[in-house]
């Protein structure tokens, strides 16, 4: 247990020591999105009855920040350690692969959730937002965070240079999040894209998360949960399997 | 008694090279052991397998009786490794790095031991400095401290003195010697062969993934190279010494001297021939000459 706690603490300190880049910057980014999109679209878009566009946008932005930053934390920590070689410090000790996994995933999750809460607080200065079902908000926040922490770990283990990570970020993470309904309801999309969105697990993360705020969503939140929980399980098992096999970490 | 390190039939094949080709090696507890070999011989690969950083293609390795794959937790608890590469975590100070390392091994905070390590390695005044801001030699010493923080019975040092200045090198060896005296087993690699010669009781020489020599340092020195005599003379080398001549450079004659006792006769002969001796050195065989000889003669 001490091994796990130490690694967890180290991972937390790693981003805490550069809070400006790792926490403040993403909150500012989300704030800029909010400012621009809300300004441009607020007057034209009404998604759910009684929910203004700015309010509609908020949960999506929070979730997007959680996803991108859990991914960023896990992946950048691993790739930095691999490239600088200091990964040996955690490979030499008798840490089990489960301890290793838990420490990286939880630290990434902490960073994601801290940023999520930060984005939410900033948003609350501008829009009136009710948290109808806080438990659903928490479940989707954590579930989605775990998925992207795991993807971040897998990408960090697999990547051999920063370019590889940027590739994953640009060709996988960004499209998945942007095409998931952060900025719109999928009901506003043509039929084909509506159908496609239903194959995107991120859509369910955001939709279920949004349900927690408004009590309405594009699909039944139980369906969303039934997608997010197994996705988190599969992502965790895949990551554990990679760690156990020593893939790319132990030659 | 269980061996500190026990290696059997160890092979490692990388995509393009075979780094180890069937290595067998036993290191007893309490030994001070050197693993020598030219660049690329497979020393680091062997150490990486012991440490669990690399998986062997074939064969087994044990640390204090624990298989490094099947019982990796016990094996790693018993092993402290100073890696060859100068690595550090730029986010943290020296003390933080050591505290984390102890924690990864499941140990509770032990400031007294960390302070003792820092003081032995002349790092006390750098304890709260970010590791990024240390010189190369200081970083190397932090790595040594990190390897020792969990008090492992077996300590492996992969070129621990590369880049460390003379004075600190000596204090580092004194410290490691002290650890050895307290019962720690030491396995080291180095390209400074005189270090290995003075410190190590036993030596293995590795060439292209094979062990080509394995013996006590004393035996290797005795069997390896012949003792020689270097002379600077007033005149030409007399005939009776021609058979011993092994080389000549800048007026110095290099003569074979298998036995000290023959020195007497040589000097007497020179006096008789009327040739004065200006300078005389008796060269003892050193590990370096033995090493070169072994590497030259060993079948590839
Ligand atoms: N990760 C790797 N992938 C491919 N080949 C490798 C890898 N690591 C080592 N090798 C190869 O294995 C051989 C042995 O390398 P190793 O690092 O064990 O040598 P060494 O004896 O430690 O040398 P040095 O004295 O230079 O440190 C070399 O030919 C090297 O190129
Ligand atoms: Mg090496």
Coordinates of C-alpha atoms and ligand atoms in Angstrom, one line a residue:
Chain A
X1 CA 0.0 0.0 0.0
X2 CA 2.8 2.4 0.8
X3 CA 4.2 1.8 -2.6
X4 CA 0.9 2.8 -4.3
X5 CA 0.4 5.9 -2.0
X6 CA 3.9 7.1 -2.8
X7 CA 3.5 6.8 -6.5
X8 CA 0.1 8.4 -6.3
X9 CA 1.5 11.3 -4.3
X10 CA 4.4 11.7 -6.7
X11 CA 2.0 11.8 -9.6
X12 CA -0.1 14.4 -7.9
X13 CA 2.9 16.6 -7.0
X14 CA 4.1 16.3 -10.5
X15 CA 1.2 18.4 -11.9
X16 CA 0.6 20.3 -8.7
X17 CA 4.1 21.9 -8.9
X18 CA 3.2 23.4 -12.3
X19 CA -0.3 24.3 -11.5
X20 CA -0.4 27.2 -13.9
X21 CA 0.2 25.0 -17.0
X22 CA -1.6 21.9 -15.8
X23 CA -4.7 23.3 -14.2
X24 CA -5.1 27.0 -14.8
X25 CA -4.5 26.9 -18.5
X26 CA -7.1 24.2 -19.3
X27 CA -9.7 26.2 -17.2
X28 CA -8.9 29.3 -19.2
X29 CA -9.3 27.4 -22.5
X30 CA -12.7 26.2 -21.5
X31 CA -13.6 29.7 -20.4
X32 CA -12.7 31.0 -23.8
X33 CA -14.8 28.4 -25.5
X34 CA -17.7 29.4 -23.3
X35 CA -17.2 33.1 -24.0
X36 CA -17.1 32.7 -27.8
X37 CA -19.7 30.0 -28.4
X38 CA -22.1 31.5 -25.9
X39 CA -21.7 34.9 -27.4
X40 CA -22.2 33.7 -31.0
X41 CA -24.8 31.1 -30.5
X42 CA -26.8 32.0 -27.4
X43 CA -29.4 34.0 -29.3
X44 CA -29.9 31.3 -32.0
X45 CA -29.9 28.0 -30.4
X46 CA -32.4 26.5 -28.1
X47 CA -31.7 22.9 -27.4
X48 CA -34.0 21.9 -24.5
X49 CA -37.0 23.8 -23.5
X50 CA -36.2 26.2 -20.7
X51 CA -32.4 25.6 -21.0
X52 CA -30.4 28.5 -22.5
X53 CA -27.6 27.6 -24.9
X54 CA -24.9 28.8 -22.5
X55 CA -26.3 26.6 -19.8
X56 CA -26.5 23.7 -22.3
X57 CA -22.9 24.2 -23.2
X58 CA -21.5 24.1 -19.7
X59 CA -21.7 20.4 -18.9
X60 CA -20.2 19.6 -22.3
X61 CA -17.3 21.9 -21.7
X62 CA -16.7 20.5 -18.2
X63 CA -16.7 17.0 -19.5
X64 CA -14.5 17.8 -22.4
X65 CA -12.0 19.4 -20.0
X66 CA -12.1 16.2 -17.8
X67 CA -11.5 14.0 -20.8
X68 CA -8.7 15.9 -22.3
X69 CA -6.8 16.4 -19.1
X70 CA -7.1 12.9 -17.7
X71 CA -5.7 11.8 -21.0
X72 CA -3.0 14.5 -21.0
X73 CA -1.9 13.8 -17.4
X74 CA -1.5 10.0 -17.7
X75 CA 0.1 10.1 -21.2
X76 CA 2.5 13.0 -20.6
X77 CA 3.7 11.7 -17.3
X78 CA 4.6 8.3 -18.8
X79 CA 6.1 9.6 -22.0
X80 CA 8.3 12.1 -20.1
X81 CA 9.5 9.4 -17.8
X82 CA 10.2 7.1 -20.7
X83 CA 12.1 9.6 -22.7
X84 CA 14.1 11.0 -19.9
X85 CA 14.7 7.5 -18.6
X86 CA 13.6 8.1 -15.1
X87 CA 10.9 5.5 -15.6
X88 CA 13.4 3.1 -14.1
X89 CA 12.7 4.6 -10.7
X90 CA 9.3 3.1 -10.8
X91 CA 10.3 -0.1 -12.7
X92 CA 13.0 -1.1 -10.2
X93 CA 10.9 -1.2 -7.1
X94 CA 8.6 -4.1 -6.3
X95 CA 5.4 -2.2 -7.3
X96 CA 2.8 -4.5 -8.5
X97 CA 1.2 -3.7 -11.9
X98 CA -2.1 -3.1 -10.0
X99 CA -0.5 -0.4 -7.8
X100 CA 1.1 1.1 -10.8
X101 CA -2.2 1.3 -12.6
X102 CA -4.1 2.7 -9.7
X103 CA -1.6 5.4 -9.0
X104 CA -1.5 6.7 -12.5
X105 CA -5.2 6.5 -13.1
X106 CA -6.2 8.1 -9.8
X107 CA -3.7 10.9 -10.2
X108 CA -5.0 11.6 -13.7
X109 CA -8.5 11.5 -12.4
X110 CA -7.8 13.9 -9.6
X111 CA -6.3 16.4 -12.1
X112 CA -9.3 15.9 -14.5
X113 CA -11.9 16.4 -11.7
X114 CA -10.1 19.4 -10.2
X115 CA -10.2 21.1 -13.6
X116 CA -13.8 20.0 -14.2
X117 CA -14.8 21.6 -10.9
X118 CA -12.8 24.7 -11.8
X119 CA -14.5 25.0 -15.2
X120 CA -17.8 24.6 -13.5
X121 CA -17.2 27.3 -11.0
X122 CA -16.1 29.7 -13.6
X123 CA -19.2 28.9 -15.6
X124 CA -21.4 29.5 -12.6
X125 CA -20.3 33.1 -12.6
X126 CA -22.0 33.5 -16.0
X127 CA -25.0 31.1 -16.0
X128 CA -27.5 29.9 -13.6
X129 CA -27.0 26.1 -13.5
X130 CA -28.8 23.6 -11.4
X131 CA -27.3 20.3 -10.4
X132 CA -30.4 18.2 -10.6
X133 CA -28.9 14.8 -10.0
X134 CA -25.4 15.2 -8.5
X135 CA -24.9 11.5 -8.2
X136 CA -25.3 11.0 -11.9
X137 CA -22.9 13.9 -12.5
X138 CA -20.3 12.3 -10.3
X139 CA -20.8 8.8 -11.8
X140 CA -20.4 10.1 -15.4
X141 CA -17.5 12.4 -14.4
X142 CA -15.6 9.5 -12.7
X143 CA -16.5 6.9 -15.3
X144 CA -15.5 9.0 -18.3
X145 CA -12.3 10.2 -16.4
X146 CA -11.3 6.6 -15.8
X147 CA -11.7 5.7 -19.5
X148 CA -9.5 8.6 -20.6
X149 CA -6.9 8.0 -17.9
X150 CA -6.6 4.5 -19.2
X151 CA -6.4 5.6 -22.8
X152 CA -3.8 8.1 -21.7
X153 CA -1.8 5.4 -20.0
X154 CA -2.0 3.1 -23.0
X155 CA -1.0 5.9 -25.3
X156 CA 1.9 6.9 -23.0
X157 CA 3.2 3.3 -22.8
X158 CA 2.8 2.8 -26.5
X159 CA 4.3 6.1 -27.8
X160 CA 8.0 6.4 -28.3
X161 CA 8.1 10.1 -28.8
X162 CA 5.9 13.2 -28.3
X163 CA 4.8 13.2 -31.9
X164 CA 3.1 9.8 -31.4
X165 CA 1.1 11.3 -28.5
X166 CA 0.2 14.4 -30.5
X167 CA -1.1 12.0 -33.2
X168 CA -3.4 10.2 -30.8
X169 CA -4.5 13.5 -29.4
X170 CA -5.3 15.0 -32.9
X171 CA -6.7 12.0 -34.7
X172 CA -8.4 10.2 -31.9
X173 CA -9.2 12.2 -28.8
X174 CA -10.1 15.5 -30.5
X175 CA -12.5 14.1 -33.1
X176 CA -14.1 11.8 -30.5
X177 CA -14.8 14.7 -28.1
X178 CA -15.8 17.3 -30.7
X179 CA -18.1 15.0 -32.5
X180 CA -19.8 13.8 -29.4
X181 CA -22.2 16.7 -28.7
X182 CA -20.1 19.0 -26.6
X183 CA -21.5 22.0 -28.5
X184 CA -24.8 20.7 -29.8
X185 CA -27.5 18.2 -29.3
X186 CA -27.2 15.3 -31.7
X187 CA -30.9 15.8 -32.6
X188 CA -29.7 18.9 -34.5
X189 CA -27.6 16.6 -36.7
X190 CA -28.6 15.0 -40.0
X191 CA -29.8 11.4 -39.6
X192 CA -26.5 9.8 -40.7
X193 CA -24.4 11.7 -38.2
X194 CA -27.0 11.1 -35.5
X195 CA -26.6 7.4 -36.2
X196 CA -22.8 7.7 -36.2
X197 CA -22.8 9.5 -32.9
X198 CA -24.4 6.6 -31.3
X199 CA -21.2 4.6 -31.9
X200 CA -19.1 7.1 -30.1
X201 CA -18.9 6.3 -26.4
X202 CA -18.0 9.9 -25.6
X203 CA -21.4 10.9 -26.7
X204 CA -22.9 8.8 -23.9
X205 CA -20.4 10.3 -21.4
X206 CA -21.5 13.8 -22.2
X207 CA -25.2 13.0 -22.6
X208 CA -25.4 11.2 -19.3
X209 CA -23.4 13.9 -17.6
X210 CA -25.8 16.5 -19.0
X211 CA -28.7 14.6 -17.7
X212 CA -27.3 15.1 -14.3
X213 CA -27.6 18.8 -14.7
X214 CA -30.9 19.2 -16.5
X215 CA -32.8 16.0 -15.9
X216 CA -33.2 15.8 -19.7
X217 CA -30.9 14.3 -22.3
X218 CA -30.8 12.9 -25.9
X219 CA -31.0 9.3 -24.7
X220 CA -32.0 7.5 -21.5
X221 CA -29.2 8.1 -18.9
X222 CA -29.4 4.4 -17.9
X223 CA -28.4 3.5 -21.5
X224 CA -25.5 6.0 -21.2
X225 CA -24.4 4.4 -17.9
X226 CA -24.6 1.0 -19.5
X227 CA -22.2 2.2 -22.1
X228 CA -19.8 4.1 -19.9
X229 CA -19.3 1.6 -17.1
X230 CA -18.3 -1.4 -19.4
X231 CA -16.1 1.0 -21.5
X232 CA -14.3 1.9 -18.3
X233 CA -13.9 -1.7 -17.4
X234 CA -12.6 -2.7 -20.7
X235 CA -10.2 0.2 -20.8
X236 CA -8.9 -0.7 -17.3
X237 CA -8.5 -4.4 -18.2
X238 CA -6.6 -3.5 -21.4
X239 CA -4.3 -1.2 -19.5
X240 CA -3.7 -3.8 -16.8
X241 CA -3.0 -6.4 -19.4
X242 CA -0.4 -4.1 -21.0
X243 CA 1.3 -3.4 -17.7
X244 CA 1.3 -7.0 -16.7
X245 CA 2.9 -8.1 -20.0
X246 CA 5.5 -5.3 -19.6
X247 CA 4.6 -4.1 -23.0
X248 CA 7.2 -1.5 -24.2
X249 CA 8.2 -0.8 -20.6
X250 CA 10.2 -4.0 -20.0
X251 CA 12.1 -5.2 -23.1
Chain B
X1 CA 24.1 -20.5 1.7
X2 CA 22.0 -19.1 -1.1
X3 CA 23.9 -17.2 -3.7
X4 CA 23.5 -13.5 -3.8
X5 CA 23.2 -13.8 -7.6
X6 CA 22.7 -17.0 -9.5
X7 CA 22.4 -17.0 -13.3
X8 CA 21.9 -20.0 -15.4
X9 CA 22.0 -20.3 -19.2
X10 CA 21.0 -16.7 -19.6
X11 CA 20.4 -15.5 -23.2
X12 CA 19.1 -12.3 -24.5
X13 CA 18.3 -11.7 -28.2
X14 CA 17.4 -8.3 -29.4
X15 CA 15.8 -7.9 -32.8
X16 CA 19.2 -7.4 -34.4
X17 CA 21.8 -8.6 -31.9
X18 CA 22.3 -11.3 -29.4
X19 CA 23.5 -9.6 -26.3
X20 CA 23.9 -12.6 -24.1
X21 CA 24.7 -16.1 -25.3
X22 CA 24.3 -18.5 -22.4
X23 CA 25.8 -17.0 -19.3
X24 CA 26.3 -19.0 -16.1
X25 CA 27.4 -17.1 -13.0
X26 CA 27.2 -17.5 -9.2
X27 CA 28.1 -14.6 -6.9
X28 CA 28.3 -15.5 -3.2
X29 CA 26.9 -13.3 -0.5
X30 CA 29.4 -10.8 0.7
X31 CA 31.5 -10.8 -2.4
X32 CA 32.9 -7.7 -4.1
X33 CA 32.6 -8.7 -7.7
X34 CA 33.5 -7.0 -11.0
X35 CA 31.8 -7.6 -14.3
X36 CA 34.2 -6.4 -17.0
X37 CA 33.9 -6.2 -20.8
X38 CA 34.3 -3.9 -23.7
X39 CA 31.4 -1.7 -24.9
X40 CA 28.5 -3.7 -26.1
X41 CA 29.7 -6.9 -24.3
X42 CA 26.3 -7.3 -22.6
X43 CA 27.0 -6.1 -19.0
X44 CA 24.1 -3.7 -18.8
X45 CA 21.8 -6.2 -20.4
X46 CA 22.7 -8.8 -17.8
X47 CA 22.1 -6.2 -15.0
X48 CA 18.8 -5.2 -16.6
X49 CA 17.6 -8.8 -16.5
X50 CA 18.6 -9.1 -12.8
X51 CA 16.6 -5.9 -12.2
X52 CA 13.6 -6.9 -14.1
X53 CA 14.0 -4.1 -16.6
X54 CA 14.6 -6.6 -19.4
X55 CA 13.2 -10.1 -19.9
X56 CA 15.6 -12.9 -20.8
X57 CA 15.0 -14.8 -24.0
X58 CA 16.2 -18.0 -22.2
X59 CA 17.7 -19.0 -18.9
X60 CA 17.0 -17.9 -15.3
X61 CA 18.3 -15.4 -12.8
X62 CA 17.9 -15.2 -9.1
X63 CA 18.7 -12.6 -6.5
X64 CA 19.1 -14.0 -3.0
X65 CA 17.3 -17.2 -4.1
X66 CA 14.3 -15.3 -5.6
X67 CA 13.6 -15.7 -9.3
X68 CA 13.6 -12.3 -10.9
X69 CA 10.5 -13.0 -12.9
X70 CA 8.4 -15.4 -10.8
X71 CA 9.2 -13.8 -7.5
X72 CA 9.9 -10.3 -8.7
X73 CA 8.8 -8.6 -5.6
X74 CA 11.2 -10.4 -3.3
X75 CA 14.0 -10.3 -5.9
X76 CA 13.6 -6.5 -6.3
X77 CA 13.5 -5.8 -2.6
X78 CA 16.9 -7.5 -2.3
X79 CA 18.5 -5.6 -5.1
X80 CA 19.7 -2.0 -5.4
X81 CA 20.7 -0.9 -8.9
X82 CA 22.6 2.2 -10.0
X83 CA 21.8 2.5 -13.6
X84 CA 24.4 3.4 -16.2
X85 CA 22.4 6.2 -17.7
X86 CA 22.4 9.5 -15.8
X87 CA 18.7 9.7 -15.1
X88 CA 16.8 12.0 -12.8
X89 CA 13.3 13.4 -12.3
X90 CA 13.4 17.1 -13.1
X91 CA 10.3 17.8 -11.0
X92 CA 11.8 17.0 -7.6
X93 CA 14.6 17.7 -5.2
X94 CA 17.2 15.3 -4.1
X95 CA 15.5 14.6 -0.8
X96 CA 12.1 14.2 -2.4
X97 CA 13.6 11.7 -4.9
X98 CA 15.0 9.6 -2.1
X99 CA 11.7 9.7 -0.1
X100 CA 9.8 8.6 -3.1
X101 CA 12.2 5.8 -3.8
X102 CA 11.9 4.5 -0.3
X103 CA 8.1 4.7 -0.5
X104 CA 8.0 2.7 -3.7
X105 CA 9.8 0.0 -1.8
X106 CA 7.0 0.1 0.8
X107 CA 9.2 1.7 3.5
X108 CA 8.0 4.3 5.9
X109 CA 9.8 7.6 6.1
X110 CA 13.3 7.2 7.5
X111 CA 15.0 10.7 7.6
X112 CA 17.9 9.5 9.6
X113 CA 19.0 6.9 7.0
X114 CA 18.4 9.4 4.2
X115 CA 20.6 11.9 5.9
X116 CA 23.3 9.3 6.5
X117 CA 23.2 8.4 2.8
X118 CA 23.4 12.1 1.8
X119 CA 26.3 12.8 4.1
X120 CA 28.3 9.7 2.9
X121 CA 27.7 10.8 -0.7
X122 CA 28.6 14.5 0.1
X123 CA 25.1 15.6 -0.9
X124 CA 23.8 17.0 2.3
X125 CA 24.0 20.6 1.1
X126 CA 22.2 19.7 -2.0
X127 CA 19.3 17.9 -0.3
X128 CA 16.8 20.5 -1.2
X129 CA 18.1 21.4 -4.6
X130 CA 16.2 20.3 -7.6
X131 CA 17.9 17.3 -9.3
X132 CA 17.8 19.2 -12.6
X133 CA 20.3 21.7 -11.1
X134 CA 23.0 19.2 -10.1
X135 CA 26.2 18.6 -12.0
X136 CA 26.7 15.2 -13.7
X137 CA 28.8 13.8 -10.9
X138 CA 26.2 14.9 -8.3
X139 CA 23.4 13.3 -10.3
X140 CA 25.4 10.1 -10.4
X141 CA 25.7 10.2 -6.6
X142 CA 22.0 10.8 -6.2
X143 CA 21.5 7.6 -8.2
X144 CA 23.8 5.8 -5.8
X145 CA 21.7 7.1 -2.9
X146 CA 18.5 6.1 -4.6
X147 CA 19.8 2.5 -5.1
X148 CA 20.7 2.2 -1.4
X149 CA 17.6 3.8 0.1
X150 CA 15.9 0.5 0.8
X151 CA 19.1 -1.1 2.2
X152 CA 19.3 -3.9 -0.3
X153 CA 21.6 -6.8 0.5
X154 CA 22.8 -7.0 -3.1
X155 CA 24.0 -3.8 -4.8
X156 CA 24.6 -3.5 -8.5
X157 CA 26.5 -0.5 -9.8
X158 CA 26.7 0.0 -13.6
X159 CA 29.7 2.3 -14.1
X160 CA 29.1 4.2 -10.9
X161 CA 32.2 6.4 -11.2
X162 CA 31.9 7.5 -14.8
X163 CA 32.1 11.3 -14.6
X164 CA 32.8 11.5 -10.9
X165 CA 35.9 13.5 -9.9
X166 CA 38.9 11.8 -8.2
X167 CA 38.3 12.9 -4.7
X168 CA 34.6 11.9 -4.7
X169 CA 35.4 8.7 -6.5
X170 CA 37.6 7.7 -3.6
X171 CA 35.0 8.6 -1.0
X172 CA 32.4 6.8 -3.0
X173 CA 34.6 3.6 -3.1
X174 CA 35.3 4.0 0.6
X175 CA 31.6 4.1 1.2
X176 CA 30.9 1.1 -1.0
X177 CA 33.7 -0.7 0.6
X178 CA 32.2 0.0 4.0
X179 CA 28.8 -1.4 2.8
X180 CA 30.6 -4.5 1.6
X181 CA 32.3 -4.9 5.0
X182 CA 28.9 -4.7 6.6
X183 CA 27.9 -7.7 4.5
X184 CA 26.4 -6.3 1.3
X185 CA 27.2 -8.1 -1.9
X186 CA 28.6 -5.7 -4.5
X187 CA 28.5 -6.3 -8.3
X188 CA 30.0 -3.6 -10.4
X189 CA 30.9 -2.8 -13.9
X190 CA 33.6 -0.3 -14.7
X191 CA 36.0 0.6 -17.5
X192 CA 38.5 1.9 -14.9
X193 CA 40.3 -1.5 -14.5
X194 CA 42.6 -0.3 -11.7
X195 CA 39.5 0.3 -9.6
X196 CA 38.3 -3.2 -10.2
X197 CA 41.7 -4.5 -9.5
X198 CA 42.1 -2.9 -6.1
X199 CA 38.5 -3.4 -5.0
X200 CA 37.2 -6.6 -6.3
X201 CA 37.9 -10.1 -5.0
X202 CA 36.5 -11.8 -8.1
X203 CA 36.2 -10.8 -11.7
X204 CA 34.2 -12.0 -14.7
X205 CA 35.1 -10.9 -18.2
X206 CA 32.4 -10.7 -20.8
X207 CA 32.9 -10.6 -24.5
X208 CA 30.1 -10.6 -27.0
X209 CA 27.7 -12.2 -24.6
X210 CA 30.1 -15.0 -23.4
X211 CA 32.0 -15.1 -20.1
X212 CA 35.6 -15.6 -21.3
X213 CA 37.3 -15.4 -17.9
X214 CA 36.0 -15.9 -14.4
X215 CA 38.4 -16.1 -11.5
X216 CA 39.7 -14.4 -8.4
X217 CA 41.5 -11.1 -9.1
X218 CA 44.7 -12.6 -7.7
X219 CA 44.6 -15.7 -9.9
X220 CA 43.9 -13.6 -13.0
X221 CA 46.8 -11.3 -12.3
X222 CA 49.1 -14.3 -11.7
X223 CA 48.1 -16.3 -14.7
X224 CA 47.4 -13.5 -17.0
X225 CA 50.3 -11.4 -18.1
X226 CA 54.0 -11.7 -17.4
X227 CA 55.9 -9.3 -15.2
X228 CA 58.2 -7.0 -17.2
X229 CA 61.3 -4.8 -16.8
X230 CA 61.8 -1.5 -18.3
X231 CA 65.4 -0.2 -18.7
X232 CA 67.0 2.9 -20.0
X233 CA 70.7 2.2 -20.6
X234 CA 73.9 4.1 -21.4
X235 CA 74.7 1.9 -24.3
X236 CA 73.2 -0.8 -26.5
X237 CA 71.4 -3.8 -25.1
X238 CA 73.9 -6.6 -24.5
X239 CA 73.4 -9.9 -26.4
X240 CA 72.6 -11.9 -23.4
X241 CA 69.4 -9.9 -22.9
X242 CA 68.2 -10.1 -26.6
X243 CA 66.1 -13.2 -25.9
X244 CA 64.1 -11.2 -23.3
X245 CA 63.4 -8.2 -25.5
X246 CA 59.7 -7.6 -25.9
X247 CA 59.7 -4.1 -27.2
X248 CA 61.6 -0.8 -27.6
X249 CA 60.5 2.7 -27.6
X250 CA 62.2 6.1 -27.2
X251 CA 65.4 4.5 -25.7
X252 CA 63.5 2.3 -23.3
X253 CA 63.8 -1.5 -23.5
X254 CA 60.9 -3.6 -22.4
X255 CA 62.2 -7.0 -21.2
X256 CA 60.3 -10.1 -20.0
X257 CA 60.8 -10.8 -16.3
X258 CA 58.9 -13.9 -15.3
X259 CA 60.5 -14.0 -11.9
X260 CA 61.9 -11.3 -9.6
X261 CA 64.8 -13.5 -8.7
X262 CA 66.2 -13.0 -12.2
X263 CA 66.7 -9.3 -11.7
X264 CA 69.9 -9.9 -9.7
X265 CA 71.5 -11.8 -12.6
X266 CA 70.4 -9.2 -15.2
X267 CA 72.0 -6.3 -13.3
X268 CA 75.2 -8.3 -12.7
X269 CA 75.4 -9.1 -16.4
X270 CA 75.0 -5.4 -17.3
X271 CA 77.7 -4.4 -14.9
X272 CA 80.0 -7.0 -16.5
X273 CA 79.2 -5.8 -20.0
X274 CA 80.0 -2.2 -18.8
X275 CA 76.6 -0.8 -19.6
X276 CA 75.2 1.7 -17.1
X277 CA 71.6 1.7 -16.0
X278 CA 70.0 5.1 -16.0
X279 CA 66.4 4.1 -15.2
X280 CA 64.7 1.0 -14.1
X281 CA 61.1 0.1 -13.6
X282 CA 59.6 -3.3 -12.8
X283 CA 56.1 -3.5 -14.2
X284 CA 53.7 -5.7 -12.3
X285 CA 51.0 -7.3 -14.4
X286 CA 47.9 -5.3 -13.9
X287 CA 44.3 -6.1 -14.6
X288 CA 44.3 -4.0 -17.7
X289 CA 47.0 -6.0 -19.4
X290 CA 45.3 -9.2 -18.3
X291 CA 42.0 -7.9 -19.7
X292 CA 43.5 -7.0 -23.0
X293 CA 45.2 -10.3 -23.3
X294 CA 42.0 -12.2 -22.5
X295 CA 40.0 -10.2 -25.0
X296 CA 42.6 -10.7 -27.6
X297 CA 42.9 -14.5 -27.1
X298 CA 39.3 -15.4 -26.3
X299 CA 37.6 -17.1 -29.2
X300 CA 34.8 -14.9 -30.4
Ligands
LIG1 N1 17.1 -2.1 -26.0 C1 18.0 -2.6 -26.9 N2 17.5 -2.9 -28.1 C2 18.4 -3.5 -29.0 N3 19.6 -3.8 -28.8 C3 20.1 -3.5 -27.5 C4 19.3 -2.9 -26.5 N4 20.1 -2.8 -25.4 C5 21.3 -3.3 -25.7 N5 21.3 -3.7 -27.0 C6 22.5 -4.3 -27.7 O1 23.0 -5.4 -26.9 C7 24.4 -5.4 -26.8 C8 24.9 -5.4 -25.4 O2 24.6 -4.1 -24.9 P1 24.9 -3.7 -23.4 O3 24.3 -2.4 -23.1 O4 24.5 -4.8 -22.5 O5 26.5 -3.6 -23.4 P2 27.5 -3.1 -22.2 O6 28.4 -4.3 -22.0 O7 26.7 -2.6 -21.0 O8 28.3 -2.0 -22.9 P3 28.9 -0.6 -22.3 O9 30.2 -0.9 -21.7 O10 29.0 0.3 -23.5 O11 27.9 0.0 -21.3 C9 24.8 -4.2 -27.7 O12 25.2 -4.8 -29.0 C10 23.6 -3.3 -27.8 O13 23.6 -2.7 -29.0
LIG2 MG1 26.6 -0.8 -20.1

